[in-house]
Coordinates of C-alpha atoms and ligand atoms in Angstrom, one line a residue:
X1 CA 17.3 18.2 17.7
X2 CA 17.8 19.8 14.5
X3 CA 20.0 19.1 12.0
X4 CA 20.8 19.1 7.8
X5 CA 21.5 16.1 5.9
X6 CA 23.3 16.6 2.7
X7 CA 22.8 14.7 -0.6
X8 CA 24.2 14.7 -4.2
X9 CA 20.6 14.4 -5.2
X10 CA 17.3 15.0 -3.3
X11 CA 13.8 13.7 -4.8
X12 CA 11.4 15.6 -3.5
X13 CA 8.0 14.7 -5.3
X14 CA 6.9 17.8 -4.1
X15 CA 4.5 19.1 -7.1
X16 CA 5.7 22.6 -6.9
X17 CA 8.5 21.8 -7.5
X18 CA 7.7 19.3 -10.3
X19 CA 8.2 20.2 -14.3
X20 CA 7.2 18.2 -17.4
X21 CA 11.0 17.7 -17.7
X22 CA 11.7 16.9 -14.1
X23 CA 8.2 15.4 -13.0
X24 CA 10.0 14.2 -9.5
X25 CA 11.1 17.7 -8.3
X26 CA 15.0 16.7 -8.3
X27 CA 17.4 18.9 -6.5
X28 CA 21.1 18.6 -6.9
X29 CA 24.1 18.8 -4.2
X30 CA 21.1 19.3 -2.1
X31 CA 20.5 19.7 1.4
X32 CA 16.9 18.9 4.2
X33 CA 17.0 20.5 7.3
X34 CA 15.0 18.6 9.8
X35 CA 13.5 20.2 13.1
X36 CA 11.0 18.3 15.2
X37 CA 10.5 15.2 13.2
X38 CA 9.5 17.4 10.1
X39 CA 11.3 19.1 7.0
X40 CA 12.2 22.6 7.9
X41 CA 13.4 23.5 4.5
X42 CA 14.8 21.7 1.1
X43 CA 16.7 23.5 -0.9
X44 CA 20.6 23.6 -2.5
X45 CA 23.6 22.4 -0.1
X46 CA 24.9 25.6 -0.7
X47 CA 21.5 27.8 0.2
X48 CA 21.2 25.6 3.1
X49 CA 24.0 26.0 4.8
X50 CA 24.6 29.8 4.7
X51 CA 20.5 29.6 6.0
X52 CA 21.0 27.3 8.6
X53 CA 24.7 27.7 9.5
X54 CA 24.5 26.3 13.0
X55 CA 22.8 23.1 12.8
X56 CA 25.2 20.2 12.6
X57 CA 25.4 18.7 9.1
X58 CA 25.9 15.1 8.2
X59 CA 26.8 14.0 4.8
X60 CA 24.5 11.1 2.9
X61 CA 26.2 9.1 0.3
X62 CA 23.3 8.6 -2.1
X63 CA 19.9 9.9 -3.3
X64 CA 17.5 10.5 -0.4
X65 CA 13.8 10.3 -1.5
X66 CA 10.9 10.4 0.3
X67 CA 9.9 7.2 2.4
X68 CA 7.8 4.7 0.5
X69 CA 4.5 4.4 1.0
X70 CA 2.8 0.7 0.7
X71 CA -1.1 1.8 -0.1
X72 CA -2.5 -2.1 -0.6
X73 CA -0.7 -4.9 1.9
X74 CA -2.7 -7.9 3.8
X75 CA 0.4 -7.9 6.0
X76 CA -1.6 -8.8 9.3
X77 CA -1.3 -12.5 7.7
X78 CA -0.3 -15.6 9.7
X79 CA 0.9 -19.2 8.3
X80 CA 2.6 -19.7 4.4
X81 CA -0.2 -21.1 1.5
X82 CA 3.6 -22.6 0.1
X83 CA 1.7 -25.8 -0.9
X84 CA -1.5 -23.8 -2.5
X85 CA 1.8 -21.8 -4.3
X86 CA 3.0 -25.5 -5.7
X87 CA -0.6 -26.4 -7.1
X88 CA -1.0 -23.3 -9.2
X89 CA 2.4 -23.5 -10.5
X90 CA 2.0 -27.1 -11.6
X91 CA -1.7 -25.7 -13.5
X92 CA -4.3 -24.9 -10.6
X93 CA -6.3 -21.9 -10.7
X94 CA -6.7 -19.1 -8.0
X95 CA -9.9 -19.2 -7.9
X96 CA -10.5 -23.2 -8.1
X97 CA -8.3 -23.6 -5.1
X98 CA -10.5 -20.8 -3.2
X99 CA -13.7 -22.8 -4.5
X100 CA -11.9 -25.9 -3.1
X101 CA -11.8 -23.9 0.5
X102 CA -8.2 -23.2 0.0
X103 CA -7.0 -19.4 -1.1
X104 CA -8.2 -17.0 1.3
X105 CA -9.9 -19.3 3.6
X106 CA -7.0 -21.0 4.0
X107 CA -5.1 -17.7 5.5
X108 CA -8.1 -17.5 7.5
X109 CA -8.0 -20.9 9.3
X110 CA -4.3 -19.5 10.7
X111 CA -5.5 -16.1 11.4
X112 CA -8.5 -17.4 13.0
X113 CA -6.0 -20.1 15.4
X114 CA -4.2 -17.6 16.5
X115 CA -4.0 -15.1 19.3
X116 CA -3.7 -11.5 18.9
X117 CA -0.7 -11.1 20.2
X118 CA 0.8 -13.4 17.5
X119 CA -0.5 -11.7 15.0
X120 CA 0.9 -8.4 16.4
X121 CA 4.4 -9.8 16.8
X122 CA 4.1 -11.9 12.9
X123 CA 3.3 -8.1 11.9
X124 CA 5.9 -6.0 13.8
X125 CA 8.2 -8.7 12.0
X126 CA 7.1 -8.4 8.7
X127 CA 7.1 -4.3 8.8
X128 CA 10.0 -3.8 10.2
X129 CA 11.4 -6.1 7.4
X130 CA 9.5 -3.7 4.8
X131 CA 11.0 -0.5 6.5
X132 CA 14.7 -2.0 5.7
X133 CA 13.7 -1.8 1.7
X134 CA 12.6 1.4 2.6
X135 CA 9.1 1.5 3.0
X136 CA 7.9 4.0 5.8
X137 CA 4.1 4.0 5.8
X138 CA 2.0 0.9 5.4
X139 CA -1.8 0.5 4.7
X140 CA -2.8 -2.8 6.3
X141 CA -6.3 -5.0 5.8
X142 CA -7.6 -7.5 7.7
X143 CA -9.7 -9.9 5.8
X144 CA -8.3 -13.2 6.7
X145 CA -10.7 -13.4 9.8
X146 CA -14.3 -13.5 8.1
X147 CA -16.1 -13.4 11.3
X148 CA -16.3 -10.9 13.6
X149 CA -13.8 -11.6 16.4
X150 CA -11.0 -13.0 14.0
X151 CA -11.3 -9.7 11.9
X152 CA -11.3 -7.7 15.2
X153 CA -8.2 -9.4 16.0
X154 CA -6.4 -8.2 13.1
X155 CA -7.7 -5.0 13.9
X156 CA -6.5 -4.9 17.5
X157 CA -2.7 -6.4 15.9
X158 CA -2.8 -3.7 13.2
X159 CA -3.5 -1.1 16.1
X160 CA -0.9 -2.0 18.3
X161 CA 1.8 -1.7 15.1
X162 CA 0.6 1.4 14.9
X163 CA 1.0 3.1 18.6
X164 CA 5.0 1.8 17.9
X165 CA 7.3 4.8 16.5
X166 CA 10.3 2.5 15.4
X167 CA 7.5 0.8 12.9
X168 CA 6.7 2.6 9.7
X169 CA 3.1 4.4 9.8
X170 CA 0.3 2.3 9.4
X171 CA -2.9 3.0 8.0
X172 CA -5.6 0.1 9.0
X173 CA -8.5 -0.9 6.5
X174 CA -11.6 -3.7 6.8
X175 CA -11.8 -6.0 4.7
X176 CA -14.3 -8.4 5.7
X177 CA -15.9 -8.6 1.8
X178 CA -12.8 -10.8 1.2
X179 CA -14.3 -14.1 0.8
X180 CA -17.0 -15.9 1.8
X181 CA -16.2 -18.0 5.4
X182 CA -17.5 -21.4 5.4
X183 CA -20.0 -21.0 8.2
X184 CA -21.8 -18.3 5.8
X185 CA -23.3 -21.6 4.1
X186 CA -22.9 -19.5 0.8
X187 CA -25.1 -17.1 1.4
X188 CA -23.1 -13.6 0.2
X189 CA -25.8 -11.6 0.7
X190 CA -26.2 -12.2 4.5
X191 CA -23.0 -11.7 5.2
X192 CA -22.5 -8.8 3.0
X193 CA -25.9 -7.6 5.0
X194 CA -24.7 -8.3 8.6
X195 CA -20.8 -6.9 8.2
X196 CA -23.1 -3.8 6.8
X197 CA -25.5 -4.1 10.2
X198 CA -23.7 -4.9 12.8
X199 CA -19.7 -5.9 12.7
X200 CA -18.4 -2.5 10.7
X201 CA -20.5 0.2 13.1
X202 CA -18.5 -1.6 15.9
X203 CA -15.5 -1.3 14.2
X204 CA -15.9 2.2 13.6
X205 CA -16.7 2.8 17.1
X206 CA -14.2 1.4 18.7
X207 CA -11.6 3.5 16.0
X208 CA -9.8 0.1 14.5
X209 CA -10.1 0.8 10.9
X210 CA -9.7 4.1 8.5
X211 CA -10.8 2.4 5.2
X212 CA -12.9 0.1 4.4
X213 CA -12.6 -2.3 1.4
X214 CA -14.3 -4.9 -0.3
X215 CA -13.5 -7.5 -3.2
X216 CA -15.7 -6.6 -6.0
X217 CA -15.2 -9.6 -8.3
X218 CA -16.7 -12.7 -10.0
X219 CA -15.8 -15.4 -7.6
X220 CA -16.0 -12.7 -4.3
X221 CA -18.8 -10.0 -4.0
X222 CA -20.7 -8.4 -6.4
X223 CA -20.8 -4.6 -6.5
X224 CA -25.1 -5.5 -5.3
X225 CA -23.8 -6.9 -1.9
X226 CA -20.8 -4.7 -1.7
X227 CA -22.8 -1.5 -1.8
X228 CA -24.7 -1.3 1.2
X229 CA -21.1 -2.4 3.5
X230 CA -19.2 0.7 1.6
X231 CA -22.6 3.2 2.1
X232 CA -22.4 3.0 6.2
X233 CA -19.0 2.8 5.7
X234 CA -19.0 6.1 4.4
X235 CA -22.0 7.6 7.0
X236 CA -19.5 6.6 9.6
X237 CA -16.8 8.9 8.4
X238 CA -14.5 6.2 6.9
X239 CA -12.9 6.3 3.2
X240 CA -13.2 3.4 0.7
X241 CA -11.2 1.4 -1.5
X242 CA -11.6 -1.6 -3.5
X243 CA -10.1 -4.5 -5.1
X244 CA -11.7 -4.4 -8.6
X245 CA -11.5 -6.2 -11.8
X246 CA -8.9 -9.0 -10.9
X247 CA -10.6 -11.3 -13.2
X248 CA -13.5 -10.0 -14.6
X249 CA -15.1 -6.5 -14.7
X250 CA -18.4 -6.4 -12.3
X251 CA -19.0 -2.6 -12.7
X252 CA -16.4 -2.0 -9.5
X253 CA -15.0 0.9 -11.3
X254 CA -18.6 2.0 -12.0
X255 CA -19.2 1.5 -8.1
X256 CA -16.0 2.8 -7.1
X257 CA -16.5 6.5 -8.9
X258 CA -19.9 6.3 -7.5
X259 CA -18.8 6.6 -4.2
X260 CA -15.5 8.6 -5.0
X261 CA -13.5 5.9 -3.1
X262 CA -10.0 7.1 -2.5
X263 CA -8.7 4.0 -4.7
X264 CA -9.5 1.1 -6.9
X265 CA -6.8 -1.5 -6.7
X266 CA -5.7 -4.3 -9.5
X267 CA -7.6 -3.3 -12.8
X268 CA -6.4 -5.9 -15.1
X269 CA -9.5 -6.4 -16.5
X270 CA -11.6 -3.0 -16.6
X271 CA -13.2 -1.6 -19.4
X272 CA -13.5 2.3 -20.9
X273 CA -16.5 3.2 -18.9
X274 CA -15.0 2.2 -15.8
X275 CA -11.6 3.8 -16.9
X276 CA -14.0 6.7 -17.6
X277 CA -15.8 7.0 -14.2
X278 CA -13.0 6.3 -12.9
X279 CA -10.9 9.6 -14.0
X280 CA -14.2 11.4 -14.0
X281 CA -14.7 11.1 -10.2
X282 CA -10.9 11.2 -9.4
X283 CA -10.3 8.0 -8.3
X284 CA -6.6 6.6 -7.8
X285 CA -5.8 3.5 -9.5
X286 CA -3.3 1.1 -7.4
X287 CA -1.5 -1.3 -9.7
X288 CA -0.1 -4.2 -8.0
X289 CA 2.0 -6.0 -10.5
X290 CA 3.1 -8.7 -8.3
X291 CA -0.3 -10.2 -8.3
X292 CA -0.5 -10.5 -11.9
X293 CA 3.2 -11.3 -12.4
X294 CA 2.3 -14.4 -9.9
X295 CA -1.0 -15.4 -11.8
X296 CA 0.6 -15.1 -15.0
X297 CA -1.7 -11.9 -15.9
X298 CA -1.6 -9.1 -18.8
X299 CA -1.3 -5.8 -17.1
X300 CA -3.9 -3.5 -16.3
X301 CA -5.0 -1.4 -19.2
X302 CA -2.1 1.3 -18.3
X303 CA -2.2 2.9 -21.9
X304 CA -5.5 3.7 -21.1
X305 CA -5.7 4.2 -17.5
X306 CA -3.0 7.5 -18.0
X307 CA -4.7 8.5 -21.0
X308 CA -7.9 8.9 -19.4
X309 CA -6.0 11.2 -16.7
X310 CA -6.1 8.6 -13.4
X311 CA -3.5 8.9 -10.8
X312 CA -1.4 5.8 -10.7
X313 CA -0.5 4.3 -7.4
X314 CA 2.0 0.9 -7.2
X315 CA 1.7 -0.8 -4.4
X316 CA 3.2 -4.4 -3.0
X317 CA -0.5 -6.2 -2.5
X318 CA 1.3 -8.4 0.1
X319 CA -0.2 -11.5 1.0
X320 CA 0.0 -15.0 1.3
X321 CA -1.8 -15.8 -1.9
X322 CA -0.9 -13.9 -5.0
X323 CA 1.9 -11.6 -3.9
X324 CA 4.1 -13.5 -1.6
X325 CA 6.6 -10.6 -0.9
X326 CA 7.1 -7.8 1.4
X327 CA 8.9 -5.7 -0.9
X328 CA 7.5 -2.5 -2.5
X329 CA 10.7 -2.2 -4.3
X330 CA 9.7 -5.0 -6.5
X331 CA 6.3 -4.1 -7.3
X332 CA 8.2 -0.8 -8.6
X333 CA 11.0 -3.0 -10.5
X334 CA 7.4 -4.7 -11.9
X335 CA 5.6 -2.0 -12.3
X336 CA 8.5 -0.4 -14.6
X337 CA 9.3 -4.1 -16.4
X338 CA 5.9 -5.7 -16.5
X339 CA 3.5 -2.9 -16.9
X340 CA 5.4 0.1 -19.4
X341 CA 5.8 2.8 -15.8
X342 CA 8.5 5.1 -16.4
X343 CA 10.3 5.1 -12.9
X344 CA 9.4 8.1 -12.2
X345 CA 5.7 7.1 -12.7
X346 CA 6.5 4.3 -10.6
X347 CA 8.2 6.3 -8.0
X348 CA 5.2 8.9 -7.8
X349 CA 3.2 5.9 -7.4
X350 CA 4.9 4.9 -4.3
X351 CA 5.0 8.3 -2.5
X352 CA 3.0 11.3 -3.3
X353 CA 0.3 9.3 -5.1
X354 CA 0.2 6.7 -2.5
X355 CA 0.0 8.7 0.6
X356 CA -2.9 11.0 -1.2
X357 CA -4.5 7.8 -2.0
X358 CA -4.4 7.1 2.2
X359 CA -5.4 10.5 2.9
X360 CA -1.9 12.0 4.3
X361 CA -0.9 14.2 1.9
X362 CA -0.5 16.6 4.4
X363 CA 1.8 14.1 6.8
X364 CA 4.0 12.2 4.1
X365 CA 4.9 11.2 0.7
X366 CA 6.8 14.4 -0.4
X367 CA 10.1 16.2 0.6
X368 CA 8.7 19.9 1.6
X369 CA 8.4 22.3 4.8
X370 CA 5.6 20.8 7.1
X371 CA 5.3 17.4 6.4
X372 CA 7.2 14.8 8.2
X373 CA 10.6 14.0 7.5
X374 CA 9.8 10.5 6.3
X375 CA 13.1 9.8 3.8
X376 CA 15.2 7.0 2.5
X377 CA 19.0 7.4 1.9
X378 CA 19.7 5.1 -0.7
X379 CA 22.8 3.6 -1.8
X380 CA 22.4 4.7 -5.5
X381 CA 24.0 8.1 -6.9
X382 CA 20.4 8.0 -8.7
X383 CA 16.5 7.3 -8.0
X384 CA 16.0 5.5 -11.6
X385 CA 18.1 2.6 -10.0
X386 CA 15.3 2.2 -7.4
X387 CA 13.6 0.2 -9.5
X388 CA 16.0 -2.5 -10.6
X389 CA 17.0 -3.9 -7.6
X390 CA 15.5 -7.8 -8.0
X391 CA 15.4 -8.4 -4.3
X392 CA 18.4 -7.1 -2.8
X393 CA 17.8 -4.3 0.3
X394 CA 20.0 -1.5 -0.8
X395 CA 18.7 1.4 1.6
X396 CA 21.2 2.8 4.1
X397 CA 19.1 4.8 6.2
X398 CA 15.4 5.2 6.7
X399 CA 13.9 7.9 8.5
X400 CA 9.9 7.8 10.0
X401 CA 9.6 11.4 11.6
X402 CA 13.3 12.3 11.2
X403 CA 13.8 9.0 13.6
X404 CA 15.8 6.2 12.2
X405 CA 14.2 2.6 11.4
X406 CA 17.2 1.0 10.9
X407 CA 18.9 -1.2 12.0
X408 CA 15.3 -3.7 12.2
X409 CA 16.9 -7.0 11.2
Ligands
LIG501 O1 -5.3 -8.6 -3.6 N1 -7.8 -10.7 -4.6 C1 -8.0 -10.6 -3.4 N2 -7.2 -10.5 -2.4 C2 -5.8 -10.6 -2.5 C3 -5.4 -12.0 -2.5 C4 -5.5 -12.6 -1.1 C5 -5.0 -14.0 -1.0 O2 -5.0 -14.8 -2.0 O3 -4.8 -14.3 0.2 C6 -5.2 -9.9 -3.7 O4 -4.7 -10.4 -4.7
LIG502 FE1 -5.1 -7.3 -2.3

């Protein structure tokens, strides 16, 4: 049924509406109409309800933005690396503990032990925890399976969130270049050569994945081996995105613009003629400051990055490993304290940016006529609070397809 919410102050992030002044599209004592599960119309309370004057109104306390929009998650995760966590605060490195068979591998022993229906119902869990902060549309990888039935499996628990309408959207990506499984005897190139082969054409066929990624790095894959798995990914009609340049710069920006993937996440350590390719090809950049705030990082080049003209994305990067969090929120809070975003940057990052980055620009990530009415009612008078939250869930309503989330906990 149709209906208008009312708001002292709508964020739209729709770009026609956007000014240098206003680069989130703000509309005061504002009313949406929603019809159908999409916006009918934005506009001023007062506009609104002489247009609309018999749909029933009901009044929201705070701001109301768009949903958020989580572009990089490894949410299908089972099992807690809590003693892996310990380690590295008492002076282990990342990548030593992975070289030790910890990191990654150890997220795939649990994935691998369990069944598919636990996976699914870890999932649900976790995202319906992510749509209380607010979050309404989810990009999820696999990658802690490393062989081809316990990525499948992911796959299939990733599909089933997403046939569920009181789950945020998902949007599922491959990620079997994650690491290296133990039964690969070290050989990258093999594997690299048989996900290319055989495991991502059947994962294509059978529908299971929309992206595929890859981690392009000095301890994972080199852009050589990734290549091949992201060019059939590509003649089989999916899109590509990356993990580039968490610890060293392999030419993953270089490899990225290349292919025009449709983002290159991380980027702490990328230099001017990746940045370069990079805004050249229009490639998003997804900054996930939770990673580098937990590995005691320097942010990405972001000076640079915006100079050069590339879209900034945030997203949560949640996973066992380096971003033990489900909460978009904080990257923002991050993202604004850690890495110099304005919140509005930071806010752009998280909905328009980061739905065009997942290819649904057309569905959600902006307050306008057509798309769906993905929204958050927040209990904030403004959206600059957004971003200071440090950990507490302060949404009071949040809308997937003008149908309420809440109450998930
Ligand atoms: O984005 N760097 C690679 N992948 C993840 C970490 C995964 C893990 O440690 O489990 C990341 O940081
Ligand atoms: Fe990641």
């Amino acid at each position: 049924m149709a209906r208008i919410l009312t708001t002292p102050r709508l964020v739209t992030c729709d770009p026609a509406r956007a000014t240098l002044a206003d680069p989130l599209g703000v509309i005061d004592d504002a009313a949406i109409v929603i019809a159908e599960g999409l916006v009918l119309a934005v506009g001023t309370r007062a506009e609104i309800l002489a247009g609309y004057a018999d749909f029933p109104v009901e009044p929201a306390g705070g701001v109301i933005t768009p949903g958020l929009v989580d572009a990089h998650t490894h949410a299908p995760w089972m099992g807690s690396r809590d003693g892996e966590y310990a380690l590295r605060m008492a002076g282990a490195g990342y990548e030593a503990i992975a070289a030790a068979g910890g990191g990654i591998v150890a997220s795939m022993r649990a994935v691998r032990a369990a069944s598919v229906e636990a996976i699914a119902a870890e999932l649900a869990a976790r995202l319906g925890r992510m749509a209380a902060l607010g979050v309404t549309t989810v990009e999820c990888k696999s990658g802690y399976g490393l062989d081809e039935a316990s990525e499948r499996k992911q796959l299939e628990a990733i599909a089933e969130a997403s046939n569920r309408a009181d789950l945020p959207r998902v949007v599922p990506t491959y990620l079997a270049l994650h690491a290296l499984p133990p039964e690969a005897a070290g050989d990258r190139d093999a594997y690299a050569a048989t996900v290319a082969a055989k495991w991502l054409p059947a994962i294509a066929a059978a529908g299971l994945a929309r992206f595929v990624d890859a981690y392009v790095d000095r301890a994972a894959f080199s852009a050589d081996q990734a290549r091949p798995v992201l060019l059939r990914a590509r003649d089989l009609g999916l899109g590509v995105r990356l993990h580039v340049g968490q610890f060293a710069d392999v030419g993953g920006a270089e490899l990225a613009s290349a292919l025009h993937a449709s983002s290159v996440d991380h980027l702490e350590i990328v230099g001017p003629q990746g940045i370069a390719a990079l805004a050249a090809a229009g490639v998003r950049a997804v900054l996930l400051p939770v990673a580098s705030f937990t590995l005691r990082q320097d942010p990405p080049p972001i000076a640079a990055l915006r100079a050069a003209g590339v879209r900034l994305v945030v997203g949560s990067d949640a996973n066992p490993g380096t971003a033990p969090t489900e909460s978009l929120p904080l990257a923002l809070a991050l993202a604004v304290r850690s890495y110099g975003l304005t919140p509005a940057e930071a806010l752009l990052g998280a909905t328009r940016e980061a739905a065009a980055s997942l290819g649904l620009a057309d569905v959600t990530g902006a307050l306008r006529p057509g798309l769906a009415a993905d929204l958050v009612s927040w209990d904030f008078a403004h959206e600059n609070a957004i971003v200071q939250p440090w950990g507490t869930r302060r949404t009071i309503a949040v809308l997937r397809g003008g149908r309420p989330l809440l109450p998930v906990l």
